[in-house]
């Protein structure tokens, strides 16, 4: 609501927040809002940071800052085209829940998509830190240059939060940049009940979070926080006479264009500033808790229904589950051909459920892959979703599941 109004106001004042001079008020509002967000999630309120288009751009900004500050030579001036450079720059993230946007970052940085190394995860979908250490040793032995570990702070499929404290120890001892991808979930650190889950978040070098996901802000609005603002400046600073004037002046402030990839920048901060003013921290906590209760409620419904399968604990607002009638599940627990047949049948059935559900217009669920099976994924990040909404969707999914199962069993010949 406030976000919608703010978009209109921002468009009407039409400030270019690339530099302080054309937009002193907007710059100060952005600085203040970044500091509030940091404080709200327990990060250093004096950190650097800015609003960008979304999580991918925030990840790019954070990881490029990491590369430029850890590469041991001046990658800003000579780029990666340095004859004296040996070894591949490598990035580490968990194999199951690491997000594709990190691969996009490696791609945009011309490190090659293969620069992203997948660290095996544990049963709870979080990164196995011993495996991380083993891979780092192995890659250093091969002559690679590990420079960054990306920890998930609320993952895309199951809301997993990697062991941030443990990973921070590894990064500190090896001089690696620790970036947390909290596009989906980092805002959860605002909740007192989630403090232990996010322990170590304050130690990350950079952190992505998306106000257009869990702060209910209209698209586009991503956010990057970097503990040491000077490192952002070191990574991005580029000046020209027409950007700042040639003589010093006392009327100056922060020029965002020196701290990130954009030159002209819109007034994205206004919609976040107005929303925080409107809801307040407590208001936000209430809405986030409401989403958590909805995910927990869905988990309860799934666990008490014999034709559904729960796949993980409901950590944050994202919940993945599977429609899987009991008789098929017991057959899938056998081995070999029977299991493969039932699994592929259930994959298809779950895909059809979401396709049909989308057509009803009741809810927009997507499928995803959890441990290589096609499953249903519900993302409950609207401030309007109630427990009754969850029940309506669950009942519809069940009704569709039953009907499609009857229809499909004929043609799929599982029986
Ligand atoms: C964990 C995570 N990281 C990054 C992104 C990319 O964010 P965006 O779509 O805003 O670029 C997403 C989007 O879903 C995400 O869930």
PDB file of N, CA, C and O in Angstrom, residues 259-335:
ATOM      1  N   UNK A 259      29.875   3.549  -5.464  1.00  0.00           N
ATOM      2  CA  UNK A 259      29.818   2.380  -4.579  1.00  0.00           C
ATOM      3  C   UNK A 259      29.147   1.159  -5.201  1.00  0.00           C
ATOM      4  O   UNK A 259      29.011   0.139  -4.561  1.00  0.00           O
ATOM      5  N   UNK A 260      28.684   1.318  -6.434  1.00  0.00           N
ATOM      6  CA  UNK A 260      27.984   0.196  -7.045  1.00  0.00           C
ATOM      7  C   UNK A 260      28.021   0.292  -8.553  1.00  0.00           C
ATOM      8  O   UNK A 260      28.648   1.203  -9.116  1.00  0.00           O
ATOM      9  N   UNK A 261      27.350  -0.626  -9.232  1.00  0.00           N
ATOM     10  CA  UNK A 261      27.471  -0.705 -10.688  1.00  0.00           C
ATOM     11  C   UNK A 261      26.672   0.347 -11.467  1.00  0.00           C
ATOM     12  O   UNK A 261      26.953   0.579 -12.631  1.00  0.00           O
ATOM     13  N   UNK A 262      25.673   0.971 -10.839  1.00  0.00           N
ATOM     14  CA  UNK A 262      24.820   1.904 -11.589  1.00  0.00           C
ATOM     15  C   UNK A 262      25.314   3.336 -11.507  1.00  0.00           C
ATOM     16  O   UNK A 262      25.862   3.746 -10.490  1.00  0.00           O
ATOM     17  N   UNK A 263      25.022   4.104 -12.561  1.00  0.00           N
ATOM     18  CA  UNK A 263      25.306   5.536 -12.526  1.00  0.00           C
ATOM     19  C   UNK A 263      23.978   6.252 -12.193  1.00  0.00           C
ATOM     20  O   UNK A 263      23.723   6.585 -11.054  1.00  0.00           O
ATOM     21  N   UNK A 264      23.101   6.405 -13.177  1.00  0.00           N
ATOM     22  CA  UNK A 264      21.778   6.946 -12.829  1.00  0.00           C
ATOM     23  C   UNK A 264      21.020   5.900 -12.020  1.00  0.00           C
ATOM     24  O   UNK A 264      21.036   4.717 -12.357  1.00  0.00           O
ATOM     25  N   UNK A 265      20.389   6.333 -10.972  1.00  0.00           N
ATOM     26  CA  UNK A 265      19.650   5.400 -10.110  1.00  0.00           C
ATOM     27  C   UNK A 265      18.333   6.042  -9.699  1.00  0.00           C
ATOM     28  O   UNK A 265      18.276   7.236  -9.406  1.00  0.00           O
ATOM     29  N   UNK A 266      17.298   5.239  -9.650  1.00  0.00           N
ATOM     30  CA  UNK A 266      15.996   5.733  -9.221  1.00  0.00           C
ATOM     31  C   UNK A 266      15.909   5.808  -7.700  1.00  0.00           C
ATOM     32  O   UNK A 266      16.818   5.383  -6.983  1.00  0.00           O
ATOM     33  N   UNK A 267      14.795   6.318  -7.240  1.00  0.00           N
ATOM     34  CA  UNK A 267      14.573   6.553  -5.805  1.00  0.00           C
ATOM     35  C   UNK A 267      13.847   5.349  -5.194  1.00  0.00           C
ATOM     36  O   UNK A 267      12.763   5.484  -4.661  1.00  0.00           O
ATOM     37  N   UNK A 268      14.491   4.160  -5.313  1.00  0.00           N
ATOM     38  CA  UNK A 268      13.870   2.937  -4.775  1.00  0.00           C
ATOM     39  C   UNK A 268      13.688   3.000  -3.265  1.00  0.00           C
ATOM     40  O   UNK A 268      12.785   2.383  -2.709  1.00  0.00           O
ATOM     41  N   UNK A 269      14.609   3.727  -2.621  1.00  0.00           N
ATOM     42  CA  UNK A 269      14.595   3.716  -1.154  1.00  0.00           C
ATOM     43  C   UNK A 269      13.281   4.247  -0.587  1.00  0.00           C
ATOM     44  O   UNK A 269      12.867   3.854   0.500  1.00  0.00           O
ATOM     45  N   UNK A 270      12.603   5.122  -1.335  1.00  0.00           N
ATOM     46  CA  UNK A 270      11.427   5.778  -0.759  1.00  0.00           C
ATOM     47  C   UNK A 270      10.348   4.757  -0.378  1.00  0.00           C
ATOM     48  O   UNK A 270       9.721   4.861   0.676  1.00  0.00           O
ATOM     49  N   UNK A 271      10.164   3.752  -1.250  1.00  0.00           N
ATOM     50  CA  UNK A 271       9.092   2.794  -0.946  1.00  0.00           C
ATOM     51  C   UNK A 271       9.428   1.945   0.283  1.00  0.00           C
ATOM     52  O   UNK A 271       8.542   1.532   1.030  1.00  0.00           O
ATOM     53  N   UNK A 272      10.730   1.707   0.503  1.00  0.00           N
ATOM     54  CA  UNK A 272      11.111   0.934   1.690  1.00  0.00           C
ATOM     55  C   UNK A 272      11.014   1.841   2.922  1.00  0.00           C
ATOM     56  O   UNK A 272      10.477   1.439   3.961  1.00  0.00           O
ATOM     57  N   UNK A 273      11.493   3.055   2.794  1.00  0.00           N
ATOM     58  CA  UNK A 273      11.460   4.017   3.899  1.00  0.00           C
ATOM     59  C   UNK A 273      10.025   4.242   4.370  1.00  0.00           C
ATOM     60  O   UNK A 273       9.714   4.159   5.564  1.00  0.00           O
ATOM     61  N   UNK A 274       9.136   4.473   3.406  1.00  0.00           N
ATOM     62  CA  UNK A 274       7.729   4.737   3.783  1.00  0.00           C
ATOM     63  C   UNK A 274       7.066   3.503   4.389  1.00  0.00           C
ATOM     64  O   UNK A 274       6.258   3.607   5.311  1.00  0.00           O
ATOM     65  N   UNK A 275       7.424   2.331   3.870  1.00  0.00           N
ATOM     66  CA  UNK A 275       6.813   1.107   4.410  1.00  0.00           C
ATOM     67  C   UNK A 275       7.294   0.837   5.830  1.00  0.00           C
ATOM     68  O   UNK A 275       6.513   0.426   6.696  1.00  0.00           O
ATOM     69  N   UNK A 276       8.584   1.069   6.074  1.00  0.00           N
ATOM     70  CA  UNK A 276       9.083   0.855   7.444  1.00  0.00           C
ATOM     71  C   UNK A 276       8.449   1.870   8.389  1.00  0.00           C
ATOM     72  O   UNK A 276       8.034   1.536   9.501  1.00  0.00           O
ATOM     73  N   UNK A 277       8.316   3.107   7.925  1.00  0.00           N
ATOM     74  CA  UNK A 277       7.650   4.125   8.743  1.00  0.00           C
ATOM     75  C   UNK A 277       6.215   3.712   9.042  1.00  0.00           C
ATOM     76  O   UNK A 277       5.701   3.911  10.136  1.00  0.00           O
ATOM     77  N   UNK A 278       5.565   3.146   8.036  1.00  0.00           N
ATOM     78  CA  UNK A 278       4.151   2.794   8.173  1.00  0.00           C
ATOM     79  C   UNK A 278       3.933   1.596   9.105  1.00  0.00           C
ATOM     80  O   UNK A 278       3.155   1.666  10.049  1.00  0.00           O
ATOM     81  N   UNK A 279       4.651   0.502   8.810  1.00  0.00           N
ATOM     82  CA  UNK A 279       4.440  -0.716   9.616  1.00  0.00           C
ATOM     83  C   UNK A 279       5.173  -0.655  10.950  1.00  0.00           C
ATOM     84  O   UNK A 279       4.726  -1.227  11.944  1.00  0.00           O
ATOM     85  N   UNK A 280       6.363  -0.039  10.940  1.00  0.00           N
ATOM     86  CA  UNK A 280       7.236  -0.096  12.112  1.00  0.00           C
ATOM     87  C   UNK A 280       7.838  -1.484  12.217  1.00  0.00           C
ATOM     88  O   UNK A 280       7.366  -2.436  11.571  1.00  0.00           O
ATOM     89  N   UNK A 281       8.863  -1.600  13.027  1.00  0.00           N
ATOM     90  CA  UNK A 281       9.538  -2.897  13.166  1.00  0.00           C
ATOM     91  C   UNK A 281       8.564  -3.928  13.740  1.00  0.00           C
ATOM     92  O   UNK A 281       8.479  -5.068  13.277  1.00  0.00           O
ATOM     93  N   UNK A 282       7.795  -3.512  14.731  1.00  0.00           N
ATOM     94  CA  UNK A 282       6.858  -4.466  15.346  1.00  0.00           C
ATOM     95  C   UNK A 282       5.788  -4.893  14.350  1.00  0.00           C
ATOM     96  O   UNK A 282       5.382  -6.060  14.317  1.00  0.00           O
ATOM     97  N   UNK A 283       5.344  -3.945  13.546  1.00  0.00           N
ATOM     98  CA  UNK A 283       4.342  -4.285  12.524  1.00  0.00           C
ATOM     99  C   UNK A 283       4.887  -5.319  11.558  1.00  0.00           C
ATOM    100  O   UNK A 283       4.203  -6.294  11.201  1.00  0.00           O
ATOM    101  N   UNK A 284       6.131  -5.114  11.147  1.00  0.00           N
ATOM    102  CA  UNK A 284       6.757  -6.087  10.248  1.00  0.00           C
ATOM    103  C   UNK A 284       6.890  -7.452  10.930  1.00  0.00           C
ATOM    104  O   UNK A 284       6.627  -8.490  10.331  1.00  0.00           O
ATOM    105  N   UNK A 285       7.309  -7.435  12.191  1.00  0.00           N
ATOM    106  CA  UNK A 285       7.467  -8.722  12.904  1.00  0.00           C
ATOM    107  C   UNK A 285       6.139  -9.483  12.924  1.00  0.00           C
ATOM    108  O   UNK A 285       6.098 -10.694  12.751  1.00  0.00           O
ATOM    109  N   UNK A 286       5.068  -8.737  13.113  1.00  0.00           N
ATOM    110  CA  UNK A 286       3.747  -9.358  13.174  1.00  0.00           C
ATOM    111  C   UNK A 286       3.401 -10.022  11.831  1.00  0.00           C
ATOM    112  O   UNK A 286       2.919 -11.154  11.779  1.00  0.00           O
ATOM    113  N   UNK A 287       3.692  -9.288  10.746  1.00  0.00           N
ATOM    114  CA  UNK A 287       3.367  -9.831   9.416  1.00  0.00           C
ATOM    115  C   UNK A 287       4.242 -11.041   9.082  1.00  0.00           C
ATOM    116  O   UNK A 287       3.759 -12.040   8.531  1.00  0.00           O
ATOM    117  N   UNK A 288       5.526 -10.952   9.424  1.00  0.00           N
ATOM    118  CA  UNK A 288       6.414 -12.086   9.149  1.00  0.00           C
ATOM    119  C   UNK A 288       5.962 -13.308   9.949  1.00  0.00           C
ATOM    120  O   UNK A 288       5.930 -14.429   9.437  1.00  0.00           O
ATOM    121  N   UNK A 289       5.579 -13.079  11.202  1.00  0.00           N
ATOM    122  CA  UNK A 289       5.123 -14.201  12.048  1.00  0.00           C
ATOM    123  C   UNK A 289       3.859 -14.814  11.462  1.00  0.00           C
ATOM    124  O   UNK A 289       3.678 -16.038  11.497  1.00  0.00           O
ATOM    125  N   UNK A 290       3.015 -13.950  10.934  1.00  0.00           N
ATOM    126  CA  UNK A 290       1.776 -14.440  10.307  1.00  0.00           C
ATOM    127  C   UNK A 290       2.111 -15.396   9.141  1.00  0.00           C
ATOM    128  O   UNK A 290       1.491 -16.440   8.988  1.00  0.00           O
ATOM    129  N   UNK A 291       3.131 -15.045   8.361  1.00  0.00           N
ATOM    130  CA  UNK A 291       3.549 -15.915   7.261  1.00  0.00           C
ATOM    131  C   UNK A 291       4.146 -17.226   7.791  1.00  0.00           C
ATOM    132  O   UNK A 291       3.902 -18.302   7.241  1.00  0.00           O
ATOM    133  N   UNK A 292       4.916 -17.109   8.877  1.00  0.00           N
ATOM    134  CA  UNK A 292       5.503 -18.328   9.455  1.00  0.00           C
ATOM    135  C   UNK A 292       4.417 -19.263   9.967  1.00  0.00           C
ATOM    136  O   UNK A 292       4.466 -20.470   9.753  1.00  0.00           O
ATOM    137  N   UNK A 293       3.408 -18.662  10.643  1.00  0.00           N
ATOM    138  CA  UNK A 293       2.301 -19.498  11.167  1.00  0.00           C
ATOM    139  C   UNK A 293       1.579 -20.183  10.004  1.00  0.00           C
ATOM    140  O   UNK A 293       1.163 -21.328  10.093  1.00  0.00           O
ATOM    141  N   UNK A 294       1.460 -19.471   8.883  1.00  0.00           N
ATOM    142  CA  UNK A 294       0.779 -20.054   7.717  1.00  0.00           C
ATOM    143  C   UNK A 294       1.581 -21.243   7.181  1.00  0.00           C
ATOM    144  O   UNK A 294       1.010 -22.297   6.854  1.00  0.00           O
ATOM    145  N   UNK A 295       2.916 -21.100   7.122  1.00  0.00           N
ATOM    146  CA  UNK A 295       3.749 -22.213   6.634  1.00  0.00           C
ATOM    147  C   UNK A 295       3.665 -23.392   7.604  1.00  0.00           C
ATOM    148  O   UNK A 295       3.596 -24.554   7.190  1.00  0.00           O
ATOM    149  N   UNK A 296       3.646 -23.091   8.890  1.00  0.00           N
ATOM    150  CA  UNK A 296       3.550 -24.167   9.889  1.00  0.00           C
ATOM    151  C   UNK A 296       2.191 -24.859   9.800  1.00  0.00           C
ATOM    152  O   UNK A 296       2.080 -26.076   9.941  1.00  0.00           O
ATOM    153  N   UNK A 297       1.167 -24.066   9.536  1.00  0.00           N
ATOM    154  CA  UNK A 297      -0.178 -24.629   9.412  1.00  0.00           C
ATOM    155  C   UNK A 297      -0.230 -25.588   8.213  1.00  0.00           C
ATOM    156  O   UNK A 297      -0.769 -26.689   8.310  1.00  0.00           O
ATOM    157  N   UNK A 298       0.380 -25.156   7.121  1.00  0.00           N
ATOM    158  CA  UNK A 298       0.411 -26.010   5.938  1.00  0.00           C
ATOM    159  C   UNK A 298       1.161 -27.306   6.250  1.00  0.00           C
ATOM    160  O   UNK A 298       0.720 -28.405   5.889  1.00  0.00           O
ATOM    161  N   UNK A 299       2.274 -27.178   6.948  1.00  0.00           N
ATOM    162  CA  UNK A 299       3.052 -28.362   7.329  1.00  0.00           C
ATOM    163  C   UNK A 299       2.191 -29.318   8.166  1.00  0.00           C
ATOM    164  O   UNK A 299       2.210 -30.531   7.962  1.00  0.00           O
ATOM    165  N   UNK A 300       1.408 -28.743   9.086  1.00  0.00           N
ATOM    166  CA  UNK A 300       0.525 -29.565   9.921  1.00  0.00           C
ATOM    167  C   UNK A 300      -0.497 -30.307   9.066  1.00  0.00           C
ATOM    168  O   UNK A 300      -0.749 -31.507   9.263  1.00  0.00           O
ATOM    169  N   UNK A 301      -1.080 -29.611   8.098  1.00  0.00           N
ATOM    170  CA  UNK A 301      -2.091 -30.237   7.226  1.00  0.00           C
ATOM    171  C   UNK A 301      -1.448 -31.364   6.418  1.00  0.00           C
ATOM    172  O   UNK A 301      -2.024 -32.449   6.282  1.00  0.00           O
ATOM    173  N   UNK A 302      -0.255 -31.096   5.909  1.00  0.00           N
ATOM    174  CA  UNK A 302       0.438 -32.093   5.086  1.00  0.00           C
ATOM    175  C   UNK A 302       0.764 -33.331   5.915  1.00  0.00           C
ATOM    176  O   UNK A 302       0.519 -34.473   5.490  1.00  0.00           O
ATOM    177  N   UNK A 303       1.278 -33.123   7.132  1.00  0.00           N
ATOM    178  CA  UNK A 303       1.688 -34.254   7.954  1.00  0.00           C
ATOM    179  C   UNK A 303       0.501 -35.073   8.442  1.00  0.00           C
ATOM    180  O   UNK A 303       0.639 -36.258   8.735  1.00  0.00           O
ATOM    181  N   UNK A 304      -0.665 -34.440   8.534  1.00  0.00           N
ATOM    182  CA  UNK A 304      -1.798 -35.227   9.041  1.00  0.00           C
ATOM    183  C   UNK A 304      -2.611 -35.865   7.908  1.00  0.00           C
ATOM    184  O   UNK A 304      -3.585 -36.550   8.168  1.00  0.00           O
ATOM    185  N   UNK A 305      -2.194 -35.647   6.663  1.00  0.00           N
ATOM    186  CA  UNK A 305      -2.954 -36.234   5.543  1.00  0.00           C
ATOM    187  C   UNK A 305      -2.170 -37.408   4.954  1.00  0.00           C
ATOM    188  O   UNK A 305      -0.995 -37.251   4.615  1.00  0.00           O
ATOM    189  N   UNK A 306      -2.817 -38.580   4.824  1.00  0.00           N
ATOM    190  CA  UNK A 306      -2.079 -39.754   4.333  1.00  0.00           C
ATOM    191  C   UNK A 306      -1.657 -39.651   2.866  1.00  0.00           C
ATOM    192  O   UNK A 306      -0.748 -40.350   2.454  1.00  0.00           O
ATOM    193  N   UNK A 307      -2.297 -38.777   2.112  1.00  0.00           N
ATOM    194  CA  UNK A 307      -1.934 -38.686   0.696  1.00  0.00           C
ATOM    195  C   UNK A 307      -0.937 -37.561   0.403  1.00  0.00           C
ATOM    196  O   UNK A 307      -0.766 -37.160  -0.749  1.00  0.00           O
ATOM    197  N   UNK A 308      -0.295 -37.035   1.429  1.00  0.00           N
ATOM    198  CA  UNK A 308       0.743 -36.011   1.232  1.00  0.00           C
ATOM    199  C   UNK A 308       2.033 -36.441   1.919  1.00  0.00           C
ATOM    200  O   UNK A 308       2.000 -37.218   2.869  1.00  0.00           O
ATOM    201  N   UNK A 309       3.124 -35.866   1.422  1.00  0.00           N
ATOM    202  CA  UNK A 309       4.415 -36.159   2.034  1.00  0.00           C
ATOM    203  C   UNK A 309       5.110 -34.849   2.411  1.00  0.00           C
ATOM    204  O   UNK A 309       5.256 -33.955   1.569  1.00  0.00           O
ATOM    205  N   UNK A 310       5.526 -34.759   3.686  1.00  0.00           N
ATOM    206  CA  UNK A 310       6.295 -33.576   4.130  1.00  0.00           C
ATOM    207  C   UNK A 310       7.763 -33.819   3.790  1.00  0.00           C
ATOM    208  O   UNK A 310       8.252 -34.947   3.885  1.00  0.00           O
ATOM    209  N   UNK A 311       8.459 -32.759   3.396  1.00  0.00           N
ATOM    210  CA  UNK A 311       9.844 -32.931   2.948  1.00  0.00           C
ATOM    211  C   UNK A 311      10.863 -32.221   3.828  1.00  0.00           C
ATOM    212  O   UNK A 311      12.051 -32.464   3.743  1.00  0.00           O
ATOM    213  N   UNK A 312      10.384 -31.291   4.648  1.00  0.00           N
ATOM    214  CA  UNK A 312      11.313 -30.540   5.504  1.00  0.00           C
ATOM    215  C   UNK A 312      10.526 -29.823   6.590  1.00  0.00           C
ATOM    216  O   UNK A 312       9.299 -29.765   6.538  1.00  0.00           O
ATOM    217  N   UNK A 313      11.262 -29.293   7.556  1.00  0.00           N
ATOM    218  CA  UNK A 313      10.618 -28.475   8.592  1.00  0.00           C
ATOM    219  C   UNK A 313      10.286 -27.102   7.985  1.00  0.00           C
ATOM    220  O   UNK A 313      11.041 -26.592   7.147  1.00  0.00           O
ATOM    221  N   UNK A 314       9.192 -26.494   8.418  1.00  0.00           N
ATOM    222  CA  UNK A 314       8.856 -25.157   7.877  1.00  0.00           C
ATOM    223  C   UNK A 314       9.686 -24.068   8.561  1.00  0.00           C
ATOM    224  O   UNK A 314       9.244 -23.464   9.528  1.00  0.00           O
ATOM    225  N   UNK A 315      10.890 -23.825   8.042  1.00  0.00           N
ATOM    226  CA  UNK A 315      11.806 -22.887   8.706  1.00  0.00           C
ATOM    227  C   UNK A 315      11.365 -21.439   8.530  1.00  0.00           C
ATOM    228  O   UNK A 315      11.354 -20.658   9.469  1.00  0.00           O
ATOM    229  N   UNK A 316      11.048 -21.075   7.262  1.00  0.00           N
ATOM    230  CA  UNK A 316      10.657 -19.689   6.982  1.00  0.00           C
ATOM    231  C   UNK A 316       9.313 -19.692   6.235  1.00  0.00           C
ATOM    232  O   UNK A 316       8.459 -20.500   6.552  1.00  0.00           O
ATOM    233  N   UNK A 317       9.154 -18.845   5.225  1.00  0.00           N
ATOM    234  CA  UNK A 317       7.834 -18.745   4.583  1.00  0.00           C
ATOM    235  C   UNK A 317       7.684 -19.645   3.352  1.00  0.00           C
ATOM    236  O   UNK A 317       6.641 -19.661   2.721  1.00  0.00           O
ATOM    237  N   UNK A 318       8.764 -20.369   3.026  1.00  0.00           N
ATOM    238  CA  UNK A 318       8.725 -21.222   1.837  1.00  0.00           C
ATOM    239  C   UNK A 318       8.517 -22.657   2.276  1.00  0.00           C
ATOM    240  O   UNK A 318       9.187 -23.138   3.201  1.00  0.00           O
ATOM    241  N   UNK A 319       7.598 -23.325   1.608  1.00  0.00           N
ATOM    242  CA  UNK A 319       7.318 -24.693   2.029  1.00  0.00           C
ATOM    243  C   UNK A 319       7.117 -25.585   0.806  1.00  0.00           C
ATOM    244  O   UNK A 319       6.283 -25.314  -0.049  1.00  0.00           O
ATOM    245  N   UNK A 320       7.929 -26.644   0.730  1.00  0.00           N
ATOM    246  CA  UNK A 320       7.805 -27.607  -0.371  1.00  0.00           C
ATOM    247  C   UNK A 320       7.246 -28.922   0.155  1.00  0.00           C
ATOM    248  O   UNK A 320       7.619 -29.372   1.247  1.00  0.00           O
ATOM    249  N   UNK A 321       6.365 -29.538  -0.589  1.00  0.00           N
ATOM    250  CA  UNK A 321       5.727 -30.785  -0.167  1.00  0.00           C
ATOM    251  C   UNK A 321       5.280 -31.537  -1.409  1.00  0.00           C
ATOM    252  O   UNK A 321       5.398 -31.047  -2.536  1.00  0.00           O
ATOM    253  N   UNK A 322       4.778 -32.762  -1.182  1.00  0.00           N
ATOM    254  CA  UNK A 322       4.447 -33.563  -2.355  1.00  0.00           C
ATOM    255  C   UNK A 322       3.110 -34.258  -2.162  1.00  0.00           C
ATOM    256  O   UNK A 322       2.813 -34.760  -1.067  1.00  0.00           O
ATOM    257  N   UNK A 323       2.326 -34.282  -3.209  1.00  0.00           N
ATOM    258  CA  UNK A 323       1.128 -35.110  -3.185  1.00  0.00           C
ATOM    259  C   UNK A 323       1.585 -36.520  -3.519  1.00  0.00           C
ATOM    260  O   UNK A 323       2.157 -36.758  -4.596  1.00  0.00           O
ATOM    261  N   UNK A 324       1.363 -37.440  -2.595  1.00  0.00           N
ATOM    262  CA  UNK A 324       1.867 -38.808  -2.788  1.00  0.00           C
ATOM    263  C   UNK A 324       0.984 -39.780  -2.021  1.00  0.00           C
ATOM    264  O   UNK A 324       1.192 -40.027  -0.831  1.00  0.00           O
ATOM    265  N   UNK A 325      -0.047 -40.334  -2.695  1.00  0.00           N
ATOM    266  CA  UNK A 325      -0.953 -41.259  -2.008  1.00  0.00           C
ATOM    267  C   UNK A 325      -0.180 -42.380  -1.307  1.00  0.00           C
ATOM    268  O   UNK A 325       0.852 -42.839  -1.807  1.00  0.00           O
ATOM    269  N   UNK A 326      -0.724 -42.774  -0.156  1.00  0.00           N
ATOM    270  CA  UNK A 326      -0.014 -43.693   0.741  1.00  0.00           C
ATOM    271  C   UNK A 326       0.392 -44.994   0.059  1.00  0.00           C
ATOM    272  O   UNK A 326       1.514 -45.484   0.228  1.00  0.00           O
ATOM    273  N   UNK A 327      -0.533 -45.553  -0.740  1.00  0.00           N
ATOM    274  CA  UNK A 327      -0.214 -46.850  -1.360  1.00  0.00           C
ATOM    275  C   UNK A 327       0.982 -46.727  -2.297  1.00  0.00           C
ATOM    276  O   UNK A 327       1.835 -47.605  -2.370  1.00  0.00           O
ATOM    277  N   UNK A 328       1.069 -45.579  -2.979  1.00  0.00           N
ATOM    278  CA  UNK A 328       2.204 -45.390  -3.900  1.00  0.00           C
ATOM    279  C   UNK A 328       3.491 -45.156  -3.120  1.00  0.00           C
ATOM    280  O   UNK A 328       4.553 -45.626  -3.504  1.00  0.00           O
ATOM    281  N   UNK A 329       3.362 -44.438  -2.016  1.00  0.00           N
ATOM    282  CA  UNK A 329       4.572 -44.181  -1.219  1.00  0.00           C
ATOM    283  C   UNK A 329       5.155 -45.485  -0.694  1.00  0.00           C
ATOM    284  O   UNK A 329       6.355 -45.689  -0.674  1.00  0.00           O
ATOM    285  N   UNK A 330       4.268 -46.401  -0.245  1.00  0.00           N
ATOM    286  CA  UNK A 330       4.826 -47.650   0.270  1.00  0.00           C
ATOM    287  C   UNK A 330       5.447 -48.469  -0.869  1.00  0.00           C
ATOM    288  O   UNK A 330       6.440 -49.148  -0.677  1.00  0.00           O
ATOM    289  N   UNK A 331       4.888 -48.349  -2.067  1.00  0.00           N
ATOM    290  CA  UNK A 331       5.501 -49.061  -3.198  1.00  0.00           C
ATOM    291  C   UNK A 331       6.824 -48.410  -3.597  1.00  0.00           C
ATOM    292  O   UNK A 331       7.759 -49.097  -4.016  1.00  0.00           O
ATOM    293  N   UNK A 332       6.887 -47.081  -3.430  1.00  0.00           N
ATOM    294  CA  UNK A 332       8.135 -46.382  -3.796  1.00  0.00           C
ATOM    295  C   UNK A 332       9.261 -46.723  -2.831  1.00  0.00           C
ATOM    296  O   UNK A 332      10.430 -46.546  -3.147  1.00  0.00           O
ATOM    297  N   UNK A 333       8.883 -47.207  -1.627  1.00  0.00           N
ATOM    298  CA  UNK A 333       9.949 -47.538  -0.678  1.00  0.00           C
ATOM    299  C   UNK A 333      10.636 -48.852  -1.070  1.00  0.00           C
ATOM    300  O   UNK A 333      11.684 -49.199  -0.549  1.00  0.00           O
ATOM    301  N   UNK A 334      10.015 -49.608  -1.988  1.00  0.00           N
ATOM    302  CA  UNK A 334      10.724 -50.790  -2.503  1.00  0.00           C
ATOM    303  C   UNK A 334      11.833 -50.332  -3.459  1.00  0.00           C
ATOM    304  O   UNK A 334      11.978 -49.153  -3.742  1.00  0.00           O
ATOM    305  N   UNK A 335      12.568 -51.271  -3.961  1.00  0.00           N
ATOM    306  CA  UNK A 335      13.714 -50.825  -4.757  1.00  0.00           C
ATOM    307  C   UNK A 335      13.495 -51.050  -6.250  1.00  0.00           C
ATOM    308  O   UNK A 335      12.468 -51.577  -6.677  1.00  0.00           O
TER     309      UNK A 335
END
